[in-house]
Short mmCIF file of N, CA and C in Angstrom, two decimals:
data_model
loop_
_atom_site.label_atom_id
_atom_site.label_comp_id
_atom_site.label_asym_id
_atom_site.label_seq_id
_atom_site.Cartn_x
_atom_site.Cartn_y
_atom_site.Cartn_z
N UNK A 1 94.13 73.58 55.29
CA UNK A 1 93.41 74.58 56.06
C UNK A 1 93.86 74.58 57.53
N UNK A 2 93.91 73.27 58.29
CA UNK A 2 94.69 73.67 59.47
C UNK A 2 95.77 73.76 59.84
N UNK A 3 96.91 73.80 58.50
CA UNK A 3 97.96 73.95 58.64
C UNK A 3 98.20 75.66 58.72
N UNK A 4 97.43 76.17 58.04
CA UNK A 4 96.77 78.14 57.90
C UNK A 4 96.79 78.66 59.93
N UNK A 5 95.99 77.90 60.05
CA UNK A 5 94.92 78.22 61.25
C UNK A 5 96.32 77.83 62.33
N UNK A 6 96.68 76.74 62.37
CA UNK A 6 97.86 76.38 63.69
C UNK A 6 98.57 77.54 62.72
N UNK A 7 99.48 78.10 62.44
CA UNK A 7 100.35 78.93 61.65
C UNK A 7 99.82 79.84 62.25
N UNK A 8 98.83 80.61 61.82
CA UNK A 8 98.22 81.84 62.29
C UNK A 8 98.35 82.21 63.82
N UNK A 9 97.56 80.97 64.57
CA UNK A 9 97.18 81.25 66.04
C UNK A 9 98.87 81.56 66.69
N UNK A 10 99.55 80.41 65.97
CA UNK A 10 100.96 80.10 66.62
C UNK A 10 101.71 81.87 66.30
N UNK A 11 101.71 82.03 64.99
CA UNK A 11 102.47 83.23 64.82
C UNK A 11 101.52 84.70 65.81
N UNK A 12 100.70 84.66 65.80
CA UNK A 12 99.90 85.91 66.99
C UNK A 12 101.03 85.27 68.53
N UNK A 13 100.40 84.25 68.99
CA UNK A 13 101.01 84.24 70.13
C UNK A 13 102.84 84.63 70.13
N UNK A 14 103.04 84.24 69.15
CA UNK A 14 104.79 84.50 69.21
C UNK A 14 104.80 85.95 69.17
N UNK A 15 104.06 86.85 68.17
CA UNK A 15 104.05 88.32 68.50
C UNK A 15 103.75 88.92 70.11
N UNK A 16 102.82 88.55 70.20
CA UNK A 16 102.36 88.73 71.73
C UNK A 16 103.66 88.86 72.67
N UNK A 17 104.28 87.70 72.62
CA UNK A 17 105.39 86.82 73.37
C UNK A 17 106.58 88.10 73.12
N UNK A 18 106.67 88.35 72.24
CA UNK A 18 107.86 89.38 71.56
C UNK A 18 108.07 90.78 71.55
N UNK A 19 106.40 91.09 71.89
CA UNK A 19 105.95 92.48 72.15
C UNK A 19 106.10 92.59 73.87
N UNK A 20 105.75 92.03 74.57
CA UNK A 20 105.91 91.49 75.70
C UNK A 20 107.40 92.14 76.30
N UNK A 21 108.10 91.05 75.49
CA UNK A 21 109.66 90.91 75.94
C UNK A 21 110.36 92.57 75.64
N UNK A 22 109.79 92.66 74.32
CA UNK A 22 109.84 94.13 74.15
C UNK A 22 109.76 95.40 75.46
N UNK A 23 108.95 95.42 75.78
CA UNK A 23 108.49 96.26 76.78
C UNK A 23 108.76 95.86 77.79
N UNK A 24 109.19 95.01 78.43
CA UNK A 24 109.62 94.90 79.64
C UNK A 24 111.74 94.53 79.36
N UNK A 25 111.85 94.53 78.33
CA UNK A 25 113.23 94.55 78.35
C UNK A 25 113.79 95.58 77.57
N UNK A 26 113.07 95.75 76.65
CA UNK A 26 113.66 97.17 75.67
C UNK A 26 114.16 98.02 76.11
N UNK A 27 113.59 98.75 77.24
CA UNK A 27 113.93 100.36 77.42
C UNK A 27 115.35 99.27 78.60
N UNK A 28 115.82 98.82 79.02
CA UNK A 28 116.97 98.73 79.85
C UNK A 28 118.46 98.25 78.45
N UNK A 29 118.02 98.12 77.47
CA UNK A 29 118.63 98.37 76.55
C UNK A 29 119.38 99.20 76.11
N UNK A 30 118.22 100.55 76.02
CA UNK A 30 118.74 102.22 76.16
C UNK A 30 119.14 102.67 77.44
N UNK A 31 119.15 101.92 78.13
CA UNK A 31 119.08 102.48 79.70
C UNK A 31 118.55 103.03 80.80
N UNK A 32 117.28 102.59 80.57
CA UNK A 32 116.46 102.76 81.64
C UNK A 32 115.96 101.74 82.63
N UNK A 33 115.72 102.17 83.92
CA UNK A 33 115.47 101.09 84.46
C UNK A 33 114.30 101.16 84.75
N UNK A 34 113.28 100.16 85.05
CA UNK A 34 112.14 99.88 84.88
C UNK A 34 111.86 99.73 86.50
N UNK A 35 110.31 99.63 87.08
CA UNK A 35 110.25 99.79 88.54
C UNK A 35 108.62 99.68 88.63
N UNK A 36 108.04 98.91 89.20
CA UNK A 36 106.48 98.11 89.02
C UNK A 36 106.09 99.02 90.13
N UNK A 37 104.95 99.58 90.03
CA UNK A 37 104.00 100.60 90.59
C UNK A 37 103.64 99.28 91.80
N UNK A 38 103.32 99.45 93.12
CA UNK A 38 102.43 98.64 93.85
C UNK A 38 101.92 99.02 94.84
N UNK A 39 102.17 100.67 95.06
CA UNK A 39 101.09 101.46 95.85
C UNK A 39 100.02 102.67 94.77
N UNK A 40 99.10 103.16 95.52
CA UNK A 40 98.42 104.07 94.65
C UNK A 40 98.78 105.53 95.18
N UNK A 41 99.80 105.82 95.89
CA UNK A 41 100.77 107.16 96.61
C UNK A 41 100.92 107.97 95.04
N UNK A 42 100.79 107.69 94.01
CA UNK A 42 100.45 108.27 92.89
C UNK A 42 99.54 108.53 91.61
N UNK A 43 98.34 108.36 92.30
CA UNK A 43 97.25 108.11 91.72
C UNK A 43 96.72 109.53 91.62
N UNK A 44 96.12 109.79 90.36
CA UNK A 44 95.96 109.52 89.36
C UNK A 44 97.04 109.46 88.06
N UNK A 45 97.70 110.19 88.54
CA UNK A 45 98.97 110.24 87.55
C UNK A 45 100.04 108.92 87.23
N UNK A 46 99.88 107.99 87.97
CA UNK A 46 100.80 106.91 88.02
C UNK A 46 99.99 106.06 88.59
N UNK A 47 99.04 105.03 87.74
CA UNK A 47 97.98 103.84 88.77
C UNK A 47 99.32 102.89 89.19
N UNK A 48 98.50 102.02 90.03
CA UNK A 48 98.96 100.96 91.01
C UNK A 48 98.69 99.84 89.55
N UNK A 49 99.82 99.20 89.27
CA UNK A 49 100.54 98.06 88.06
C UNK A 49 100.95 98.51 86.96
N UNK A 50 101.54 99.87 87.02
CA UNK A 50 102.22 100.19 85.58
C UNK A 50 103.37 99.87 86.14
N UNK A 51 104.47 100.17 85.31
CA UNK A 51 105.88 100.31 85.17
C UNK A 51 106.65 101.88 84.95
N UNK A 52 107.08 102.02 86.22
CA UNK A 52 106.95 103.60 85.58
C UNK A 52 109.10 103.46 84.81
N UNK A 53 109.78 103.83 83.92
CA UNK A 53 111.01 103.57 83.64
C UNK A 53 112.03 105.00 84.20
N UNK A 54 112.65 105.08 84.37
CA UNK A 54 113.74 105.86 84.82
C UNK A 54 114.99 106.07 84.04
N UNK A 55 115.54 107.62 83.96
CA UNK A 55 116.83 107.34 83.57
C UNK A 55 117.72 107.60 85.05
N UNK A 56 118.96 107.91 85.25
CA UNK A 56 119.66 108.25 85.85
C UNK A 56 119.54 109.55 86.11
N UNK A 57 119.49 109.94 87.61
CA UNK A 57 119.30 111.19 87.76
C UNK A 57 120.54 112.00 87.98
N UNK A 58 120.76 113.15 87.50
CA UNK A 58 121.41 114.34 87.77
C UNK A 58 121.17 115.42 89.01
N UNK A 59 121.62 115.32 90.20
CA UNK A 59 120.91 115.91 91.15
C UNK A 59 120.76 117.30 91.04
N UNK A 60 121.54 118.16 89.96
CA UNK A 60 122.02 119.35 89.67
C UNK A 60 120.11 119.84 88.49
N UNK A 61 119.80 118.51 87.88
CA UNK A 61 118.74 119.05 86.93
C UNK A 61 117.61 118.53 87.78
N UNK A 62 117.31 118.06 88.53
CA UNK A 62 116.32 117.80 89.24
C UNK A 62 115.43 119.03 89.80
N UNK A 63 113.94 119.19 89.31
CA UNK A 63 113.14 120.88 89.51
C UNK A 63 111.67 120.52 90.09
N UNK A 64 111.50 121.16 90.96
CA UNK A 64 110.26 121.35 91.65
C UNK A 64 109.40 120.88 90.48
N UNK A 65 108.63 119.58 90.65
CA UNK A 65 107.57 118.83 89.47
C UNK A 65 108.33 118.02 89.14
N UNK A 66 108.89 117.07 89.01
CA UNK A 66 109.88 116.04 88.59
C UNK A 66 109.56 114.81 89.44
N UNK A 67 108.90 113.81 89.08
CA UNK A 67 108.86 112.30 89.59
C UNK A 67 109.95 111.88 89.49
N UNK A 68 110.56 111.65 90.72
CA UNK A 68 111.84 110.90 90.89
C UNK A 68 111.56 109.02 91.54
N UNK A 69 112.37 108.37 91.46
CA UNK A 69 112.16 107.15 92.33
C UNK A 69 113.67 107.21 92.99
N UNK A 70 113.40 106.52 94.76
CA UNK A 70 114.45 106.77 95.28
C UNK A 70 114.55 105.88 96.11
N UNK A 71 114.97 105.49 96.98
CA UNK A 71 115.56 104.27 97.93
C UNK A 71 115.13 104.80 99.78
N UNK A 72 114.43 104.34 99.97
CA UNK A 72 114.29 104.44 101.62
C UNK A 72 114.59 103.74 102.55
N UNK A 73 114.63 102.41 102.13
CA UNK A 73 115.80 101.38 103.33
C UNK A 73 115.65 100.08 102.47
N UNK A 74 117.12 99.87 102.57
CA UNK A 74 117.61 98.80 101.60
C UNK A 74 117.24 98.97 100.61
N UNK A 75 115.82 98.00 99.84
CA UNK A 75 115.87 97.62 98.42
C UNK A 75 114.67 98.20 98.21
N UNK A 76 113.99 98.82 99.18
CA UNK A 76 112.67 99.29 98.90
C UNK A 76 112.67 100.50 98.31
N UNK A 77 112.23 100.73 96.96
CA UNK A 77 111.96 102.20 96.00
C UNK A 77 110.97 102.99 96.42
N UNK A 78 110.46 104.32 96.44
CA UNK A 78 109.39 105.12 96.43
C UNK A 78 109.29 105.99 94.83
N UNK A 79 108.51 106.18 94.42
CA UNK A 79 108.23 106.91 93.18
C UNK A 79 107.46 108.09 93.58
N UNK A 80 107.49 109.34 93.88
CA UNK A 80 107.05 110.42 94.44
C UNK A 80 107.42 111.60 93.56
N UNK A 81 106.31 112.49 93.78
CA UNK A 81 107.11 113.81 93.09
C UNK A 81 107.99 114.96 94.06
N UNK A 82 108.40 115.98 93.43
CA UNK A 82 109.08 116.28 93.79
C UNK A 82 108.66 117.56 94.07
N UNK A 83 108.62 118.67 95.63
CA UNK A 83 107.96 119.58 96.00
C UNK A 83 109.15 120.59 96.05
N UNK A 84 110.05 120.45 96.65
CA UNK A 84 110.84 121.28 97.20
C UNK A 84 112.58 120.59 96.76
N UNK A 85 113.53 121.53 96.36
CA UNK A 85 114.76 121.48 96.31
C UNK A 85 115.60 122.25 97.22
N UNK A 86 116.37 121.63 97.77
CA UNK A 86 117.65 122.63 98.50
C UNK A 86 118.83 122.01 97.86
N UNK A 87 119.31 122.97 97.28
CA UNK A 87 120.54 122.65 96.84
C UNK A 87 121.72 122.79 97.79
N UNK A 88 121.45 123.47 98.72
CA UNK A 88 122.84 123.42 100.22
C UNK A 88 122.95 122.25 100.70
N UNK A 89 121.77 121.89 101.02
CA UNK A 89 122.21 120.20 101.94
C UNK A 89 122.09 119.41 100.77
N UNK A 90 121.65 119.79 99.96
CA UNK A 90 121.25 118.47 98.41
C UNK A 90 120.40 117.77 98.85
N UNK A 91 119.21 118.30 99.10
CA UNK A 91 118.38 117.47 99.35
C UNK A 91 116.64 117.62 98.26
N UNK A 92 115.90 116.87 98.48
CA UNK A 92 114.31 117.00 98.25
C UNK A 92 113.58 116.71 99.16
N UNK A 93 112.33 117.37 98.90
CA UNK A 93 111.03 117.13 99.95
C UNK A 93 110.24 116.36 98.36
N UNK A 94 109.40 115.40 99.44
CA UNK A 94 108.98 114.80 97.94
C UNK A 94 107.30 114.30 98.24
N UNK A 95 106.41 114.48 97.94
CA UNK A 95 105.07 113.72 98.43
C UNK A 95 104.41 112.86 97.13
N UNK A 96 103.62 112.00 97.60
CA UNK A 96 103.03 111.40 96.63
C UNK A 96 101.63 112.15 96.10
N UNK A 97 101.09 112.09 94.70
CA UNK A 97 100.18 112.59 94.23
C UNK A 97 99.07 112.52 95.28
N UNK A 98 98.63 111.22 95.54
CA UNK A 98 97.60 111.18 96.21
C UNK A 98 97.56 111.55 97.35
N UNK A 99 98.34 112.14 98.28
CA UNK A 99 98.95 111.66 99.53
C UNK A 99 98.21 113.18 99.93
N UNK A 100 98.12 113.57 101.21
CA UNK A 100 97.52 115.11 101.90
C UNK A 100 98.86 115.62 102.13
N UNK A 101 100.08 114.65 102.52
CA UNK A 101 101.31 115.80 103.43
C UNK A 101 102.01 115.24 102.35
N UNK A 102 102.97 116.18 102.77
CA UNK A 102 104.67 115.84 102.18
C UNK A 102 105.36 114.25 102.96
N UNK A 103 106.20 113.80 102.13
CA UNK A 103 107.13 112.51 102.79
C UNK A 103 107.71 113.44 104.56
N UNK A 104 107.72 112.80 104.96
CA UNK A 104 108.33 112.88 106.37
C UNK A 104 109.54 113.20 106.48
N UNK A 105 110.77 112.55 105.82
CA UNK A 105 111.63 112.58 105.82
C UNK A 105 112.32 113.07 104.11
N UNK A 106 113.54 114.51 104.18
CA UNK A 106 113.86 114.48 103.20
C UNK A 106 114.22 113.80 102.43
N UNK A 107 114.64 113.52 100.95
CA UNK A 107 115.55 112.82 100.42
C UNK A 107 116.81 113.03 100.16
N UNK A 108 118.01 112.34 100.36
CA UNK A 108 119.25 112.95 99.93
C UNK A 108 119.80 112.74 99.04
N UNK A 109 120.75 113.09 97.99
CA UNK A 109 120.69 112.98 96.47
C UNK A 109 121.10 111.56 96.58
N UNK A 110 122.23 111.09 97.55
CA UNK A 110 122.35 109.98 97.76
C UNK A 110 121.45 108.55 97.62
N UNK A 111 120.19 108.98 97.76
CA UNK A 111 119.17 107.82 97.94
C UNK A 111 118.43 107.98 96.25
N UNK A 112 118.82 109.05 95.58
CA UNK A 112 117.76 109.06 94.52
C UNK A 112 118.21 108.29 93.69
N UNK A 113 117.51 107.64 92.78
CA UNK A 113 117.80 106.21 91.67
C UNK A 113 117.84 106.79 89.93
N UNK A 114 116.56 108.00 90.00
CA UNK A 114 116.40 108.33 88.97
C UNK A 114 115.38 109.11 88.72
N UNK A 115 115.16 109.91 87.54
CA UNK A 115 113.79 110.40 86.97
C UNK A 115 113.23 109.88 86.38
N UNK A 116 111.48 109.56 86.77
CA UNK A 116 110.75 109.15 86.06
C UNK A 116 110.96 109.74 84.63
N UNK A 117 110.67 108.72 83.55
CA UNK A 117 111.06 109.64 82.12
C UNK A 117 109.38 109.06 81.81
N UNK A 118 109.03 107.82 81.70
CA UNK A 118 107.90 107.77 81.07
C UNK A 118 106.92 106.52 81.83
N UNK A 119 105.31 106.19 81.88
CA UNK A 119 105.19 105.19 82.59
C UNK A 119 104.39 104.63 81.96
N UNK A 120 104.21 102.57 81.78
CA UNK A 120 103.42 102.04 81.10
C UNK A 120 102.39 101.25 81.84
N UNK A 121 101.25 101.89 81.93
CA UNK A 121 100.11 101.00 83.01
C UNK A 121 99.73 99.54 82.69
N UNK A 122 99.67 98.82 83.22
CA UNK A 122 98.78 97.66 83.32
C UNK A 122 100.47 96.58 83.39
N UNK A 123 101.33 97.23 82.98
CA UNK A 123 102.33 96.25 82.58
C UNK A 123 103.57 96.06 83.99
N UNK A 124 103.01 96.52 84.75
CA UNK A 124 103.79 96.29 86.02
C UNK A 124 103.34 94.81 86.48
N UNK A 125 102.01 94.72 86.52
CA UNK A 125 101.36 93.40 86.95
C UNK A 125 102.31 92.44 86.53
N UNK A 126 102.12 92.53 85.12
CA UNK A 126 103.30 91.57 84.27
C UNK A 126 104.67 91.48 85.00
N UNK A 127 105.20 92.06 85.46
CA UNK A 127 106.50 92.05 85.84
C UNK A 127 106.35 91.38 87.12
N UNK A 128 105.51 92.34 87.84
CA UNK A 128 105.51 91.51 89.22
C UNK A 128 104.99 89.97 89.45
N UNK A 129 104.62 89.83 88.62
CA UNK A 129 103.87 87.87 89.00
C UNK A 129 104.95 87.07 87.79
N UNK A 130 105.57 87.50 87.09
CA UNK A 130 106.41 87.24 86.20
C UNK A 130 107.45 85.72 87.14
N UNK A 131 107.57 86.64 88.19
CA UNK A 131 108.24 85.85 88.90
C UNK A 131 107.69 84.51 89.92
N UNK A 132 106.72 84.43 89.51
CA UNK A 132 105.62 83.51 90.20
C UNK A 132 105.66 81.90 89.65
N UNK A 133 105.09 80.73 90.41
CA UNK A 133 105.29 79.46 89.67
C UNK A 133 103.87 79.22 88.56
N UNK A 134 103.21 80.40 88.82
CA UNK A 134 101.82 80.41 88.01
C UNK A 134 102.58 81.28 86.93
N UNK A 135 102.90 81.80 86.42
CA UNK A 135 103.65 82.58 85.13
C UNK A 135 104.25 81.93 84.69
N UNK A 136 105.34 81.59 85.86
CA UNK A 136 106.37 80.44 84.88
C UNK A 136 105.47 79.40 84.13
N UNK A 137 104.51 78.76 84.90
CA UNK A 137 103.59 77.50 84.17
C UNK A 137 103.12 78.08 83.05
N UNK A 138 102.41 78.98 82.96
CA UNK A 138 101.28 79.92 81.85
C UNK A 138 102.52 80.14 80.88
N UNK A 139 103.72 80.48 81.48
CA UNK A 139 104.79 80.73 79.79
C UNK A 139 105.32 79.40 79.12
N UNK A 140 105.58 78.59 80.16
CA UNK A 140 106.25 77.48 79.79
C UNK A 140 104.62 76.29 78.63
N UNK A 141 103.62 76.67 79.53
CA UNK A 141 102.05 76.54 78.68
C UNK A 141 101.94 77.00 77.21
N UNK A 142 102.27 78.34 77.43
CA UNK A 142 102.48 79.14 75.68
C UNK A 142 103.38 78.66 74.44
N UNK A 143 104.46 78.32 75.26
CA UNK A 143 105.56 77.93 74.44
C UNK A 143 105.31 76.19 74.11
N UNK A 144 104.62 75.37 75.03
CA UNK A 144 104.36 74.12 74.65
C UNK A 144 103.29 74.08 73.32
N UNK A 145 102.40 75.01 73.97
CA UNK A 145 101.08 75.20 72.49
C UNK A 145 101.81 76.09 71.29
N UNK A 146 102.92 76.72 71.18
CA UNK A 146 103.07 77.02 70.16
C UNK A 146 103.88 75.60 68.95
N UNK A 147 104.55 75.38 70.15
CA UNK A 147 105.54 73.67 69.56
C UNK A 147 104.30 73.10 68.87
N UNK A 148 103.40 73.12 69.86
CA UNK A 148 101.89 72.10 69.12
C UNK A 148 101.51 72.14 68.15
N UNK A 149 101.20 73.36 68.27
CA UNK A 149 100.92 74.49 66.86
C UNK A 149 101.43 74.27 65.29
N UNK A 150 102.93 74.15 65.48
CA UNK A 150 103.39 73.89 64.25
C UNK A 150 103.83 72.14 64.06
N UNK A 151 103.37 71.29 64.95
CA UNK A 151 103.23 69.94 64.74
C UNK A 151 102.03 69.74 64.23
N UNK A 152 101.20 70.14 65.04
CA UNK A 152 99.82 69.25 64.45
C UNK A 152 99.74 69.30 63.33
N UNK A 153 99.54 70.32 62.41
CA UNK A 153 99.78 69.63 61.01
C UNK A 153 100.37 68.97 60.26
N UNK A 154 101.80 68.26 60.49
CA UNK A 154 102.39 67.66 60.09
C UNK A 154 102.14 66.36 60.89
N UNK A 155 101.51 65.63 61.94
CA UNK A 155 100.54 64.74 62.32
C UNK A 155 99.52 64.47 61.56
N UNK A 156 98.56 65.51 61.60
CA UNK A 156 97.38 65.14 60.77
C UNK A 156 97.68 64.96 59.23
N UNK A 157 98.57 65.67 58.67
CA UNK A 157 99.45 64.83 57.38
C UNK A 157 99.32 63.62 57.37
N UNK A 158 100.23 63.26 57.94
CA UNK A 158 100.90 62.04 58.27
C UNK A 158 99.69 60.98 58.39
N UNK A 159 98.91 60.98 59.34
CA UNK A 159 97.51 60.64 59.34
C UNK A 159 96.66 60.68 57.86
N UNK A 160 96.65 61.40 57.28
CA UNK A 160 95.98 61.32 56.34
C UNK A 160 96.69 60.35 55.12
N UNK A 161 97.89 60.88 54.77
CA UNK A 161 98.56 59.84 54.22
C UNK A 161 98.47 58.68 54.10
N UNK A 162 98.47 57.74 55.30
CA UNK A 162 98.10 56.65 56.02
C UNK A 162 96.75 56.02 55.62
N UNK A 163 95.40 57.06 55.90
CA UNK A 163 94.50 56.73 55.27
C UNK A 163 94.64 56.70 53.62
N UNK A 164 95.44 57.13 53.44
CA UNK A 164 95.12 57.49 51.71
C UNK A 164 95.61 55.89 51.09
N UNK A 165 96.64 55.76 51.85
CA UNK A 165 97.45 54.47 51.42
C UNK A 165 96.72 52.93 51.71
N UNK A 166 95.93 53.08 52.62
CA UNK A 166 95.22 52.30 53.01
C UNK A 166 94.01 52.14 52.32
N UNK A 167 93.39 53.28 51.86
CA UNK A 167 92.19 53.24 50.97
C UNK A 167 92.52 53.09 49.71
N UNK A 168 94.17 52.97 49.25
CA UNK A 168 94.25 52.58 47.91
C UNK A 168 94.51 51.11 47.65
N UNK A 169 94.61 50.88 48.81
CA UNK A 169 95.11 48.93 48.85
C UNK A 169 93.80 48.09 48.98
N UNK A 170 92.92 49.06 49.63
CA UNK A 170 91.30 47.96 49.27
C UNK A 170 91.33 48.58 48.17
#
């Protein structure tokens, strides 16, 4: 019976673990790149800890309504929609859902990364603390209790055995 029960608990967590990896690595597989929400500049349409994924943008298909994510200095992304196109200078005007004005400054096709294609809430969190020494502990935690998992019964075997052998010698 607790060889059932460690089996069981152990195989859920390994799904978990796999579904997980799934979704935060899958779609860069097909080619998308993935990008953790951590303002609410798109709220309601995009909460603060999803993942919103991207393909590569085409600056030529890019249309007034189109969530793009784009680069504003160095490594920092914005995820904004998209208000206005000029195709002479190649540029966008872009504001965030929540936001009253437009971005300040245009975008130039140069800075854009991609189109939002699809976004998964709650799972940005995941990504972002992913990188933390509290995640690392909590995964490296999971993976020790799953090892456990499929020992302990072959301990408490072993254990029992022991008794058995012992209660046959009195």
């Amino acid at each position: 019976m607790l060889a059932k029960i460690c089996r069981f608990i152990s195989t859920i967590l390994i799904m978990i673990l796999i579904v997980i990896a799934v979704l935060l690595v899958g779609p860069r597989v097909v080619g998308y790149q993935g990008y953790a929400v951590v303002s609410g500049s798109m709220e309601p349409n995009i909460h603060v800890g999803s993942i919103v994924y991207d393909k590569e943008a085409v600056f030529d298909e890019i249309e007034e309504g189109d969530v793009i994510t784009y680069t504003i200095s160095g490594d920092t992304l914005v995820t904004h929609r998209v208000i206005s196109v000029n195709t002479e200078e190649e540029t966008v005007i872009t504001k965030g859902d929540a936001n009253d004005t437009e971005d300040a400054n245009p975008v130039s096709k140069d800075q854009i990364v991609g189109t939002v294609v699809y976004c998964m809430p709650y799972l940005g969190y995941l990504a972002i603390y992913a990188h933390t020494k509290l995640a690392i502990g909590v995964i490296c935690g999971v993976i020790i209790l799953i090892i456990l998992l499929y020992l302990l019964p072959e301990i408490f075997k072993k254990e029992e055995e022991k008794e058995e052998v012992t209660n046959k010698a009195q």
